[in-house]
């Protein structure tokens, strides 16, 4: 058996690597290195845990083989476009495993657990279960499943408060009766219901806030389980995930002009009234369409072009074609920039990751506030598979799922070309008057295909 000092040293090295990983991940230029540090740290932590106590490896190996096989199958069978859903599920599994480990520890050593360990056990059960059920609902919403449509019961806030109170009462009871294991599983059941209701009512523009919050919860649940097990590296790793998730949540709230309490307790981002087909048709009465050749001619005479990518760029995997188009335009001395909305796509940083994958220089990517100050000086704005993040309804309406959300003001550009397959709505499910604006032209088609055709026309092929 390896000495405890050596194990502690390994934990320390792993923890330092986790911190270096977070630092590395803060910028695309060193993100790959950051990722590597994190992976090495996790390997060291896992090996150290395995060597630390006199463990029976039989079930551990069975679990590892089954988990690895399922993980490899799942990762390979998941399309790139379904990555956000996969991330949501993995978050949920983190919460689920934390609550299971804390539950097993309580069953085996409950009678001997200290006050701190008992409190940590209850916290792990509560946050772990909220993370698990909340993440499953988030996954279903990202899959755009009908059963996960926004649902808010009358008196929902009172019901949520009641569920929290029940969890606290059960936790207090567990504290005084640590051998009554059933109390722990009751905390888990009540928290699963709480997690479901906390997320099912949230929709439209508020989803990114919830996703980063669930990410943070999974870290907090892991840290609590670290206290239950007395495992320092789990406490540190969990705290890092919890803290960075909270910072990301705060960034998302500020970017979306939302307050966290409003998102969680339903005071913003309401479903809004659904429009009839006639009303939608009226919004789109003056839509004009264009062709790749016409767009190429407009680009030819432009001096500044701004590309606004959205979820459709991810679906069509258009980033490499966009990179080629950017290069061709820059060769013609045309300034090209990208307007990146903080919630474009389906996960935080989605567009940045795709554009970095296609080697588009990071300096060309401008955040929403920066690009908005110069939209009037833009000759052609190309909206590539984006919809909600450029929808002027957000500025004008108070009764829509995206009301109050800051958008990229593409309508201020001289000409706007919108590339998408149809007039279908985006994630928030509402029509977009931008498509019918006087300076807008629709280029219908798959994002990648359309960009390739524009490029061919530009190069006279
Ligand atoms: P969006 O509003 O969901 O619109 C995406 C558009 O892409 C659709 O209207 C669709 O129109 C088009 N599209 C789909 N496949 C395409 C293809 N192959 N080629 C071309 N176009 C295609 O996307 P967004 O503007 O990026 O806004 C993101 C939305 O997701 C926001 O409401 C945000 O709150 C929400 N959300 C974001 C996150 C996050 O963390 N970023 C997480 C959860 C939810 P067609 O079908 O007509 O082609």
Short mmCIF file of C-alpha atoms and ligand atoms in Angstrom, two decimals:
data_model
loop_
_atom_site.label_atom_id
_atom_site.label_comp_id
_atom_site.label_asym_id
_atom_site.label_seq_id
_atom_site.Cartn_x
_atom_site.Cartn_y
_atom_site.Cartn_z
CA UNK A 1 0.00 0.00 0.00
CA UNK A 2 1.25 3.50 -0.85
CA UNK A 3 2.02 5.81 2.09
CA UNK A 4 -0.62 8.47 2.94
CA UNK A 5 2.00 11.22 2.47
CA UNK A 6 2.58 10.14 -1.11
CA UNK A 7 -1.18 10.03 -1.75
CA UNK A 8 -1.55 13.56 -0.33
CA UNK A 9 1.30 14.72 -2.57
CA UNK A 10 -0.48 13.21 -5.60
CA UNK A 11 -3.71 15.01 -4.58
CA UNK A 12 -1.80 18.27 -4.29
CA UNK A 13 -0.27 17.85 -7.77
CA UNK A 14 -3.71 16.96 -9.20
CA UNK A 15 -5.30 20.02 -7.55
CA UNK A 16 -2.61 22.34 -8.96
CA UNK A 17 -3.18 20.80 -12.40
CA UNK A 18 -6.95 21.45 -12.09
CA UNK A 19 -6.30 25.11 -11.31
CA UNK A 20 -3.86 25.34 -14.26
CA UNK A 21 -6.53 23.69 -16.43
CA UNK A 22 -9.08 26.38 -15.55
CA UNK A 23 -6.52 29.10 -16.24
CA UNK A 24 -5.69 27.48 -19.60
CA UNK A 25 -9.35 27.14 -20.55
CA UNK A 26 -9.91 30.87 -20.10
CA UNK A 27 -8.67 31.62 -23.64
CA UNK A 28 -8.94 29.63 -26.88
CA UNK A 29 -5.23 30.11 -27.54
CA UNK A 30 -4.24 27.90 -24.60
CA UNK A 31 -7.50 25.96 -24.13
CA UNK A 32 -6.14 22.69 -25.57
CA UNK A 33 -3.21 22.80 -23.14
CA UNK A 34 -5.62 23.60 -20.30
CA UNK A 35 -7.73 20.60 -21.22
CA UNK A 36 -4.64 18.38 -21.17
CA UNK A 37 -3.65 19.62 -17.69
CA UNK A 38 -7.15 18.81 -16.45
CA UNK A 39 -7.05 15.31 -17.94
CA UNK A 40 -3.60 14.56 -16.44
CA UNK A 41 -4.78 15.91 -13.07
CA UNK A 42 -7.82 13.63 -13.18
CA UNK A 43 -5.66 10.62 -14.10
CA UNK A 44 -3.30 11.29 -11.17
CA UNK A 45 -6.25 11.78 -8.77
CA UNK A 46 -7.95 8.57 -9.94
CA UNK A 47 -4.79 6.45 -9.67
CA UNK A 48 -4.03 7.93 -6.22
CA UNK A 49 -7.55 7.11 -4.95
CA UNK A 50 -7.20 3.53 -6.22
CA UNK A 51 -3.88 3.10 -4.44
CA UNK A 52 -4.93 4.78 -1.21
CA UNK A 53 -7.19 2.39 0.68
CA UNK A 54 -7.44 -1.37 0.80
CA UNK A 55 -10.09 -1.48 -1.90
CA UNK A 56 -11.72 -4.56 -3.36
CA UNK A 57 -11.14 -4.04 -7.06
CA UNK A 58 -13.61 -6.63 -8.37
CA UNK A 59 -16.66 -4.36 -8.55
CA UNK A 60 -14.56 -1.31 -9.33
CA UNK A 61 -13.22 -3.01 -12.45
CA UNK A 62 -16.68 -4.20 -13.49
CA UNK A 63 -17.99 -0.64 -13.05
CA UNK A 64 -15.07 0.89 -14.92
CA UNK A 65 -15.35 -1.50 -17.86
CA UNK A 66 -19.13 -1.02 -18.12
CA UNK A 67 -18.86 2.76 -17.71
CA UNK A 68 -16.00 3.08 -20.20
CA UNK A 69 -17.81 0.96 -22.78
CA UNK A 70 -21.04 2.98 -22.38
CA UNK A 71 -19.09 6.25 -22.46
CA UNK A 72 -17.17 5.34 -25.63
CA UNK A 73 -20.35 4.17 -27.36
CA UNK A 74 -22.22 7.31 -26.31
CA UNK A 75 -19.44 9.70 -27.31
CA UNK A 76 -18.97 8.08 -30.75
CA UNK A 77 -22.68 7.83 -31.47
CA UNK A 78 -23.37 11.46 -30.48
CA UNK A 79 -23.42 13.86 -33.40
CA UNK A 80 -21.39 17.06 -33.03
CA UNK A 81 -24.67 18.98 -33.04
CA UNK A 82 -25.90 17.03 -30.01
CA UNK A 83 -22.91 17.96 -27.85
CA UNK A 84 -24.93 20.41 -25.67
CA UNK A 85 -27.39 17.63 -24.80
CA UNK A 86 -24.50 15.30 -23.96
CA UNK A 87 -22.92 17.94 -21.70
CA UNK A 88 -26.29 18.40 -19.92
CA UNK A 89 -26.59 14.64 -19.35
CA UNK A 90 -23.02 14.31 -18.08
CA UNK A 91 -23.70 17.14 -15.60
CA UNK A 92 -26.71 15.18 -14.38
CA UNK A 93 -24.68 11.98 -13.99
CA UNK A 94 -22.17 13.94 -11.86
CA UNK A 95 -24.99 14.92 -9.49
CA UNK A 96 -26.41 11.39 -9.56
CA UNK A 97 -23.12 9.71 -8.70
CA UNK A 98 -22.44 12.18 -5.86
CA UNK A 99 -25.77 11.39 -4.23
CA UNK A 100 -25.26 7.62 -4.65
CA UNK A 101 -21.78 7.66 -3.10
CA UNK A 102 -23.01 9.80 -0.17
CA UNK A 103 -25.95 7.40 0.28
CA UNK A 104 -23.71 4.30 0.34
CA UNK A 105 -21.35 5.98 2.82
CA UNK A 106 -24.32 6.79 5.07
CA UNK A 107 -25.58 3.20 4.87
CA UNK A 108 -22.16 1.79 5.78
CA UNK A 109 -20.93 4.31 8.38
CA UNK A 110 -23.95 6.52 9.23
CA UNK A 111 -23.84 5.72 12.94
CA UNK A 112 -20.20 6.80 13.17
CA UNK A 113 -20.40 9.92 10.97
CA UNK A 114 -19.49 13.29 12.49
CA UNK A 115 -21.94 16.23 12.45
CA UNK A 116 -20.07 17.78 9.52
CA UNK A 117 -20.22 14.52 7.55
CA UNK A 118 -23.95 14.18 8.20
CA UNK A 119 -24.62 17.72 7.02
CA UNK A 120 -22.47 17.09 3.92
CA UNK A 121 -24.43 13.88 3.25
CA UNK A 122 -27.76 15.73 3.29
CA UNK A 123 -26.33 18.51 1.07
CA UNK A 124 -24.99 15.92 -1.36
CA UNK A 125 -28.40 14.19 -1.54
CA UNK A 126 -30.23 17.48 -2.04
CA UNK A 127 -27.97 19.18 -4.59
CA UNK A 128 -27.07 15.91 -6.33
CA UNK A 129 -30.74 15.02 -6.89
CA UNK A 130 -31.69 18.56 -8.03
CA UNK A 131 -28.77 18.42 -10.48
CA UNK A 132 -29.78 14.99 -11.74
CA UNK A 133 -33.46 15.61 -12.44
CA UNK A 134 -32.86 19.24 -13.51
CA UNK A 135 -30.23 18.13 -16.02
CA UNK A 136 -32.52 15.44 -17.44
CA UNK A 137 -35.19 18.10 -18.04
CA UNK A 138 -32.54 20.43 -19.57
CA UNK A 139 -31.47 17.56 -21.85
CA UNK A 140 -35.08 17.00 -22.97
CA UNK A 141 -35.52 20.74 -23.60
CA UNK A 142 -32.32 20.86 -25.67
CA UNK A 143 -33.62 17.86 -27.63
CA UNK A 144 -36.71 20.04 -28.16
CA UNK A 145 -38.94 17.22 -26.89
CA UNK A 146 -42.61 18.15 -26.70
CA UNK A 147 -42.98 16.70 -23.18
CA UNK A 148 -40.37 19.20 -21.91
CA UNK A 149 -42.34 22.28 -23.02
CA UNK A 150 -42.36 25.09 -20.46
CA UNK A 151 -44.71 24.18 -17.65
CA UNK A 152 -45.62 26.41 -14.75
CA UNK A 153 -48.30 25.26 -12.34
CA UNK A 154 -50.42 27.79 -10.50
CA UNK A 155 -48.72 28.39 -7.14
CA UNK A 156 -45.47 26.94 -8.48
CA UNK A 157 -43.29 29.18 -6.30
CA UNK A 158 -45.18 28.16 -3.14
CA UNK A 159 -44.82 24.49 -4.14
CA UNK A 160 -41.06 24.92 -4.69
CA UNK A 161 -40.73 26.64 -1.30
CA UNK A 162 -42.63 23.75 0.28
CA UNK A 163 -40.30 21.20 -1.34
CA UNK A 164 -37.23 23.09 -0.06
CA UNK A 165 -38.76 23.23 3.43
CA UNK A 166 -39.47 19.47 3.30
CA UNK A 167 -35.82 18.81 2.33
CA UNK A 168 -34.57 20.92 5.23
CA UNK A 169 -36.90 19.20 7.71
CA UNK A 170 -35.83 15.75 6.47
CA UNK A 171 -32.15 16.80 6.70
CA UNK A 172 -32.65 17.92 10.30
CA UNK A 173 -34.33 14.60 11.10
CA UNK A 174 -31.44 12.70 9.47
CA UNK A 175 -28.98 14.70 11.55
CA UNK A 176 -30.54 13.41 14.76
CA UNK A 177 -31.25 9.89 13.44
CA UNK A 178 -28.34 9.00 11.13
CA UNK A 179 -29.28 5.33 11.07
CA UNK A 180 -32.71 6.03 9.54
CA UNK A 181 -31.43 5.66 6.00
CA UNK A 182 -34.93 6.05 4.59
CA UNK A 183 -34.76 9.76 5.53
CA UNK A 184 -31.85 10.21 3.14
CA UNK A 185 -33.73 8.61 0.24
CA UNK A 186 -36.75 10.77 1.04
CA UNK A 187 -34.49 13.86 0.73
CA UNK A 188 -33.38 12.48 -2.63
CA UNK A 189 -36.94 11.89 -3.86
CA UNK A 190 -38.20 15.33 -2.77
CA UNK A 191 -35.12 16.98 -4.33
CA UNK A 192 -35.66 15.09 -7.61
CA UNK A 193 -39.17 16.61 -7.76
CA UNK A 194 -37.74 20.04 -6.86
CA UNK A 195 -35.10 19.82 -9.64
CA UNK A 196 -37.82 18.87 -12.14
CA UNK A 197 -40.01 21.85 -11.26
CA UNK A 198 -37.11 24.30 -11.07
CA UNK A 199 -36.12 23.60 -14.68
CA UNK A 200 -39.35 22.59 -16.46
CA UNK A 201 -40.78 26.12 -16.24
CA UNK A 202 -37.72 27.76 -17.75
CA UNK A 203 -37.53 28.35 -21.46
CA UNK A 204 -36.34 30.54 -24.27
CA UNK A 205 -33.55 32.90 -23.45
CA UNK A 206 -33.20 31.69 -19.87
CA UNK A 207 -31.98 28.14 -20.64
CA UNK A 208 -28.26 29.05 -20.84
CA UNK A 209 -28.42 30.50 -17.32
CA UNK A 210 -29.94 27.26 -16.02
CA UNK A 211 -27.40 25.11 -17.81
CA UNK A 212 -24.46 26.95 -16.26
CA UNK A 213 -26.18 26.84 -12.87
CA UNK A 214 -26.67 23.05 -13.10
CA UNK A 215 -23.03 22.77 -14.03
CA UNK A 216 -22.18 24.64 -10.85
CA UNK A 217 -24.53 22.44 -8.78
CA UNK A 218 -22.82 19.28 -10.01
CA UNK A 219 -19.53 20.69 -8.66
CA UNK A 220 -21.10 21.60 -5.31
CA UNK A 221 -22.60 18.11 -4.96
CA UNK A 222 -19.17 16.58 -5.67
CA UNK A 223 -17.52 18.88 -3.09
CA UNK A 224 -20.13 17.87 -0.49
CA UNK A 225 -19.43 14.20 -1.24
CA UNK A 226 -15.72 15.01 -0.84
CA UNK A 227 -16.50 16.09 2.75
CA UNK A 228 -18.49 12.89 3.32
CA UNK A 229 -15.54 10.77 2.16
CA UNK A 230 -12.87 13.02 3.65
CA UNK A 231 -11.30 13.20 0.19
CA UNK A 232 -9.43 16.48 -0.34
CA UNK A 233 -9.01 16.26 -4.09
CA UNK A 234 -12.75 15.73 -4.58
CA UNK A 235 -13.48 18.73 -2.35
CA UNK A 236 -11.07 20.90 -4.38
CA UNK A 237 -12.22 19.68 -7.82
CA UNK A 238 -15.89 20.06 -6.82
CA UNK A 239 -15.32 23.53 -5.41
CA UNK A 240 -13.52 24.60 -8.60
CA UNK A 241 -16.41 23.38 -10.78
CA UNK A 242 -18.97 24.92 -8.40
CA UNK A 243 -17.25 28.30 -8.27
CA UNK A 244 -16.51 28.54 -11.99
CA UNK A 245 -20.10 27.49 -12.76
CA UNK A 246 -21.44 30.27 -10.52
CA UNK A 247 -19.15 32.81 -12.23
CA UNK A 248 -20.37 31.62 -15.63
CA UNK A 249 -23.99 31.84 -14.42
CA UNK A 250 -23.40 35.41 -13.31
CA UNK A 251 -21.78 36.29 -16.68
CA UNK A 252 -24.77 34.76 -18.50
CA UNK A 253 -27.26 36.65 -16.31
CA UNK A 254 -25.52 39.98 -16.98
CA UNK A 255 -25.23 39.26 -20.72
CA UNK A 256 -28.91 38.30 -20.89
CA UNK A 257 -30.14 41.15 -18.71
CA UNK A 258 -31.69 38.66 -16.28
CA UNK A 259 -31.46 38.28 -12.54
CA UNK A 260 -30.83 34.80 -11.20
CA UNK A 261 -33.81 34.97 -8.83
CA UNK A 262 -36.07 35.96 -11.71
CA UNK A 263 -34.89 33.04 -13.81
CA UNK A 264 -35.25 30.53 -10.97
CA UNK A 265 -38.52 31.80 -9.59
CA UNK A 266 -40.21 32.55 -12.86
CA UNK A 267 -40.46 36.33 -12.89
CA UNK A 268 -38.97 36.67 -16.38
CA UNK A 269 -38.84 34.93 -19.72
CA UNK A 270 -42.48 33.95 -19.65
CA UNK A 271 -43.89 31.83 -22.44
CA UNK A 272 -45.71 34.74 -24.08
CA UNK A 273 -48.84 34.43 -26.16
CA UNK A 274 -48.55 32.06 -29.13
CA UNK A 275 -49.37 33.59 -32.51
CA UNK A 276 -51.94 32.21 -34.93
CA UNK A 277 -50.84 31.18 -38.44
CA UNK A 278 -52.46 34.31 -39.88
CA UNK A 279 -50.54 36.53 -37.45
CA UNK A 280 -47.28 34.81 -38.35
CA UNK A 281 -48.07 35.15 -42.08
CA UNK A 282 -48.71 38.87 -41.52
CA UNK A 283 -45.25 39.26 -39.92
CA UNK A 284 -43.68 37.63 -42.99
CA UNK A 285 -45.79 39.44 -45.63
CA UNK A 286 -42.87 41.39 -47.08
CA UNK A 287 -40.08 38.80 -47.02
CA UNK A 288 -37.68 38.99 -50.00
CA UNK A 289 -35.34 36.21 -51.05
CA UNK A 290 -31.97 36.32 -52.76
CA UNK A 291 -29.47 34.01 -54.47
CA UNK A 292 -25.83 33.13 -53.75
CA UNK A 293 -24.77 35.02 -56.91
CA UNK A 294 -26.57 38.18 -55.77
CA UNK A 295 -24.98 37.91 -52.30
CA UNK A 296 -21.55 37.47 -53.90
CA UNK A 297 -22.09 40.67 -55.91
CA UNK A 298 -23.02 42.58 -52.74
CA UNK A 299 -19.95 41.25 -50.97
CA UNK A 300 -17.72 42.20 -53.92
CA UNK A 301 -18.51 45.90 -53.39
CA UNK A 302 -18.64 45.84 -49.56
CA UNK A 303 -15.86 47.23 -47.44
CA UNK A 304 -17.04 45.78 -44.10
CA UNK A 305 -18.85 42.48 -43.58
CA UNK A 306 -20.05 41.12 -40.23
CA UNK A 307 -20.99 37.45 -39.88
CA UNK A 308 -23.39 36.52 -37.06
CA UNK A 309 -23.35 32.76 -36.51
CA UNK A 310 -26.04 30.86 -34.62
CA UNK A 311 -27.20 27.34 -33.91
CA UNK A 312 -27.77 26.68 -37.65
CA UNK A 313 -24.03 27.03 -38.27
CA UNK A 314 -23.49 24.19 -35.80
CA UNK A 315 -26.22 22.05 -37.37
CA UNK A 316 -24.87 22.50 -40.89
CA UNK A 317 -21.23 22.33 -39.74
CA UNK A 318 -20.56 25.42 -41.85
CA UNK A 319 -17.55 26.69 -39.89
CA UNK A 320 -14.89 25.48 -42.36
CA UNK A 321 -16.79 26.95 -45.32
CA UNK A 322 -17.11 30.19 -43.32
CA UNK A 323 -13.36 30.15 -42.76
CA UNK A 324 -12.77 29.82 -46.54
CA UNK A 325 -15.22 32.64 -47.26
CA UNK A 326 -13.53 34.86 -44.66
CA UNK A 327 -10.14 34.24 -46.25
CA UNK A 328 -11.46 35.00 -49.75
CA UNK A 329 -13.06 38.26 -48.58
CA UNK A 330 -9.94 39.34 -46.71
CA UNK A 331 -7.85 38.69 -49.83
CA UNK A 332 -10.11 41.25 -51.53
CA UNK A 333 -9.24 43.77 -48.75
CA UNK A 334 -12.73 43.49 -47.27
CA UNK A 335 -12.88 43.76 -43.47
CA UNK A 336 -14.57 40.71 -41.95
CA UNK A 337 -15.67 40.42 -38.34
CA UNK A 338 -17.86 38.02 -36.36
CA UNK A 339 -20.57 39.15 -33.96
CA UNK A 340 -20.80 36.60 -31.17
CA UNK A 341 -23.88 36.59 -28.99
CA UNK A 342 -23.25 35.04 -25.54
CA UNK A 343 -26.13 32.55 -25.95
CA UNK A 344 -25.84 31.77 -29.66
CA UNK A 345 -26.02 28.02 -30.24
CA UNK A 346 -26.94 25.59 -27.49
CA UNK A 347 -24.10 25.86 -24.96
CA UNK A 348 -21.96 28.67 -23.59
CA UNK A 349 -19.07 29.37 -25.98
CA UNK A 350 -20.62 27.16 -28.71
CA UNK A 351 -19.79 29.54 -31.58
CA UNK A 352 -16.30 30.33 -30.28
CA UNK A 353 -15.46 26.62 -30.19
CA UNK A 354 -16.70 26.01 -33.76
CA UNK A 355 -14.91 29.04 -35.22
CA UNK A 356 -11.69 28.15 -33.36
CA UNK A 357 -11.96 24.60 -34.78
CA UNK A 358 -11.97 26.15 -38.27
CA UNK A 359 -8.86 28.26 -37.41
CA UNK A 360 -10.66 31.58 -37.77
CA UNK A 361 -8.37 34.16 -36.11
CA UNK A 362 -9.66 34.92 -32.62
CA UNK A 363 -9.13 38.68 -33.12
CA UNK A 364 -11.97 38.70 -35.67
CA UNK A 365 -14.48 37.55 -33.03
CA UNK A 366 -16.22 40.51 -31.39
CA UNK A 367 -18.53 40.26 -28.41
CA UNK A 368 -22.10 41.54 -28.73
CA UNK A 369 -21.55 44.88 -26.97
CA UNK A 370 -18.49 45.65 -29.08
CA UNK A 371 -20.01 44.73 -32.46
CA UNK A 372 -23.25 46.58 -31.68
CA UNK A 373 -21.44 49.92 -31.46
CA UNK A 374 -20.38 49.56 -35.11
CA UNK A 375 -23.34 47.80 -36.76
CA UNK A 376 -24.34 51.04 -38.61
CA UNK A 377 -20.99 50.94 -40.42
CA UNK A 378 -21.57 47.40 -41.67
CA UNK A 379 -22.24 47.04 -45.40
CA UNK A 380 -23.41 43.43 -45.33
CA UNK A 381 -24.41 41.48 -42.21
CA UNK A 382 -24.59 37.74 -42.85
CA UNK A 383 -26.82 36.00 -40.31
CA UNK A 384 -25.82 32.36 -40.54
CA UNK A 385 -28.34 30.03 -38.90
CA UNK A 386 -29.04 32.54 -36.11
CA UNK A 387 -32.55 33.56 -35.17
CA UNK A 388 -33.40 34.42 -31.53
CA UNK A 389 -30.12 36.29 -30.99
CA UNK A 390 -30.97 38.76 -33.78
CA UNK A 391 -34.74 38.98 -33.17
CA UNK A 392 -35.82 42.63 -32.69
CA UNK A 393 -38.90 41.42 -30.76
CA UNK A 394 -36.55 41.11 -27.76
CA UNK A 395 -36.16 44.90 -27.79
CA UNK A 396 -39.79 45.76 -28.44
CA UNK A 397 -42.01 43.25 -26.66
CA UNK A 398 -42.53 42.70 -22.96
CA UNK A 399 -44.56 39.55 -23.49
CA UNK A 400 -42.23 37.14 -25.22
CA UNK A 401 -39.81 34.43 -24.06
CA UNK A 402 -36.88 36.63 -25.14
CA UNK A 403 -38.23 39.99 -23.88
CA UNK A 404 -35.42 42.18 -22.58
CA UNK A 405 -32.65 39.93 -23.93
CA UNK A 406 -29.96 42.06 -25.60
CA UNK A 407 -29.57 41.09 -29.28
CA UNK A 408 -27.03 41.75 -32.00
CA UNK A 409 -28.49 44.75 -33.82
CA UNK A 410 -28.08 43.38 -37.34
CA UNK A 411 -31.10 45.39 -38.49
CA UNK A 412 -28.87 48.49 -38.26
CA UNK A 413 -26.58 47.17 -41.02
CA UNK A 414 -27.05 48.47 -44.58
CA UNK A 415 -28.00 45.05 -45.92
CA UNK A 416 -28.79 41.89 -43.96
CA UNK A 417 -28.53 38.45 -45.57
CA UNK A 418 -30.17 35.70 -43.51
CA UNK A 419 -29.10 32.16 -44.34
CA UNK A 420 -31.47 29.45 -43.10
CA UNK A 421 -33.63 26.74 -44.59
CA UNK A 422 -37.06 28.26 -44.01
CA UNK A 423 -38.93 30.86 -41.97
CA UNK A 424 -39.15 28.44 -39.01
CA UNK A 425 -38.63 29.91 -35.56
CA UNK A 426 -35.56 29.36 -33.38
CA UNK A 427 -35.33 27.83 -29.90
CA UNK A 428 -37.72 30.37 -28.33
CA UNK A 429 -40.41 29.41 -30.86
CA UNK A 430 -41.40 32.93 -31.96
CA UNK A 431 -41.47 34.61 -35.40
CA UNK A 432 -38.73 37.07 -36.31
CA UNK A 433 -39.73 40.37 -38.00
CA UNK A 434 -36.09 40.87 -39.05
CA UNK A 435 -36.70 38.45 -41.95
CA UNK A 436 -39.28 40.85 -43.41
CA UNK A 437 -37.37 44.08 -42.74
CA UNK A 438 -36.77 46.43 -45.66
CA UNK A 439 -32.99 45.87 -45.66
CA UNK A 440 -33.23 42.06 -45.20
CA UNK A 441 -32.85 39.31 -47.79
CA UNK A 442 -33.42 35.63 -47.14
CA UNK A 443 -31.02 33.11 -48.65
CA UNK A 444 -32.83 29.81 -48.16
CA UNK A 445 -30.79 26.65 -47.79
CA UNK A 446 -28.50 24.59 -45.62
CA UNK A 447 -25.91 26.88 -43.99
CA UNK A 448 -22.77 25.13 -45.23
CA UNK A 449 -24.12 24.60 -48.71
CA UNK A 450 -25.18 28.26 -49.01
CA UNK A 451 -21.80 29.57 -47.85
CA UNK A 452 -19.98 27.28 -50.32
CA UNK A 453 -22.22 28.56 -53.13
CA UNK A 454 -21.54 32.21 -52.20
CA UNK A 455 -17.81 31.46 -52.17
CA UNK A 456 -17.99 29.75 -55.58
CA UNK A 457 -19.88 32.71 -57.02
CA UNK A 458 -17.35 35.11 -55.49
CA UNK A 459 -14.48 33.19 -57.07
CA UNK A 460 -16.30 32.98 -60.40
CA UNK A 461 -16.48 29.17 -60.33
P1 LIG B 1 -31.99 29.69 -32.80
O1 LIG B 1 -32.76 30.89 -32.40
O2 LIG B 1 -32.30 28.41 -32.13
O3 LIG B 1 -32.17 29.55 -34.40
C1 LIG B 1 -31.41 28.65 -35.12
C2 LIG B 1 -31.87 28.71 -36.55
O4 LIG B 1 -30.97 27.89 -37.27
C3 LIG B 1 -33.26 28.14 -36.77
O5 LIG B 1 -34.21 29.17 -36.94
C4 LIG B 1 -33.11 27.25 -38.00
O6 LIG B 1 -33.95 27.71 -39.04
C5 LIG B 1 -31.65 27.47 -38.41
N1 LIG B 1 -31.04 26.23 -38.88
C6 LIG B 1 -31.15 24.99 -38.37
N2 LIG B 1 -30.48 24.11 -39.10
C7 LIG B 1 -29.92 24.82 -40.13
C8 LIG B 1 -29.11 24.46 -41.24
N3 LIG B 1 -28.71 23.18 -41.46
N4 LIG B 1 -28.70 25.44 -42.06
C9 LIG B 1 -29.09 26.72 -41.86
N5 LIG B 1 -29.86 27.11 -40.84
C10 LIG B 1 -30.27 26.16 -39.97
O7 LIG B 1 -30.42 29.92 -32.64
P2 LIG B 1 -29.61 31.17 -32.06
O8 LIG B 1 -29.98 32.42 -32.78
O9 LIG B 1 -28.18 30.71 -32.04
O10 LIG B 1 -30.15 31.33 -30.58
C11 LIG B 1 -29.87 30.38 -29.57
C12 LIG B 1 -31.15 30.06 -28.81
O11 LIG B 1 -30.94 28.88 -28.03
C13 LIG B 1 -31.55 31.16 -27.84
O12 LIG B 1 -32.94 31.21 -27.70
C14 LIG B 1 -30.90 30.68 -26.53
O13 LIG B 1 -31.48 31.22 -25.38
C15 LIG B 1 -31.14 29.19 -26.64
N6 LIG B 1 -30.20 28.38 -25.83
C16 LIG B 1 -28.90 28.70 -25.81
C17 LIG B 1 -28.04 27.96 -25.00
C18 LIG B 1 -26.59 28.38 -24.89
O14 LIG B 1 -25.98 28.08 -23.85
N7 LIG B 1 -26.02 29.01 -25.89
C19 LIG B 1 -28.52 26.85 -24.29
C20 LIG B 1 -29.88 26.52 -24.40
C21 LIG B 1 -30.71 27.29 -25.18
P3 LIG B 1 -34.42 26.71 -40.23
O15 LIG B 1 -35.01 25.53 -39.58
O16 LIG B 1 -35.39 27.54 -41.00
O17 LIG B 1 -33.21 26.39 -41.03
#
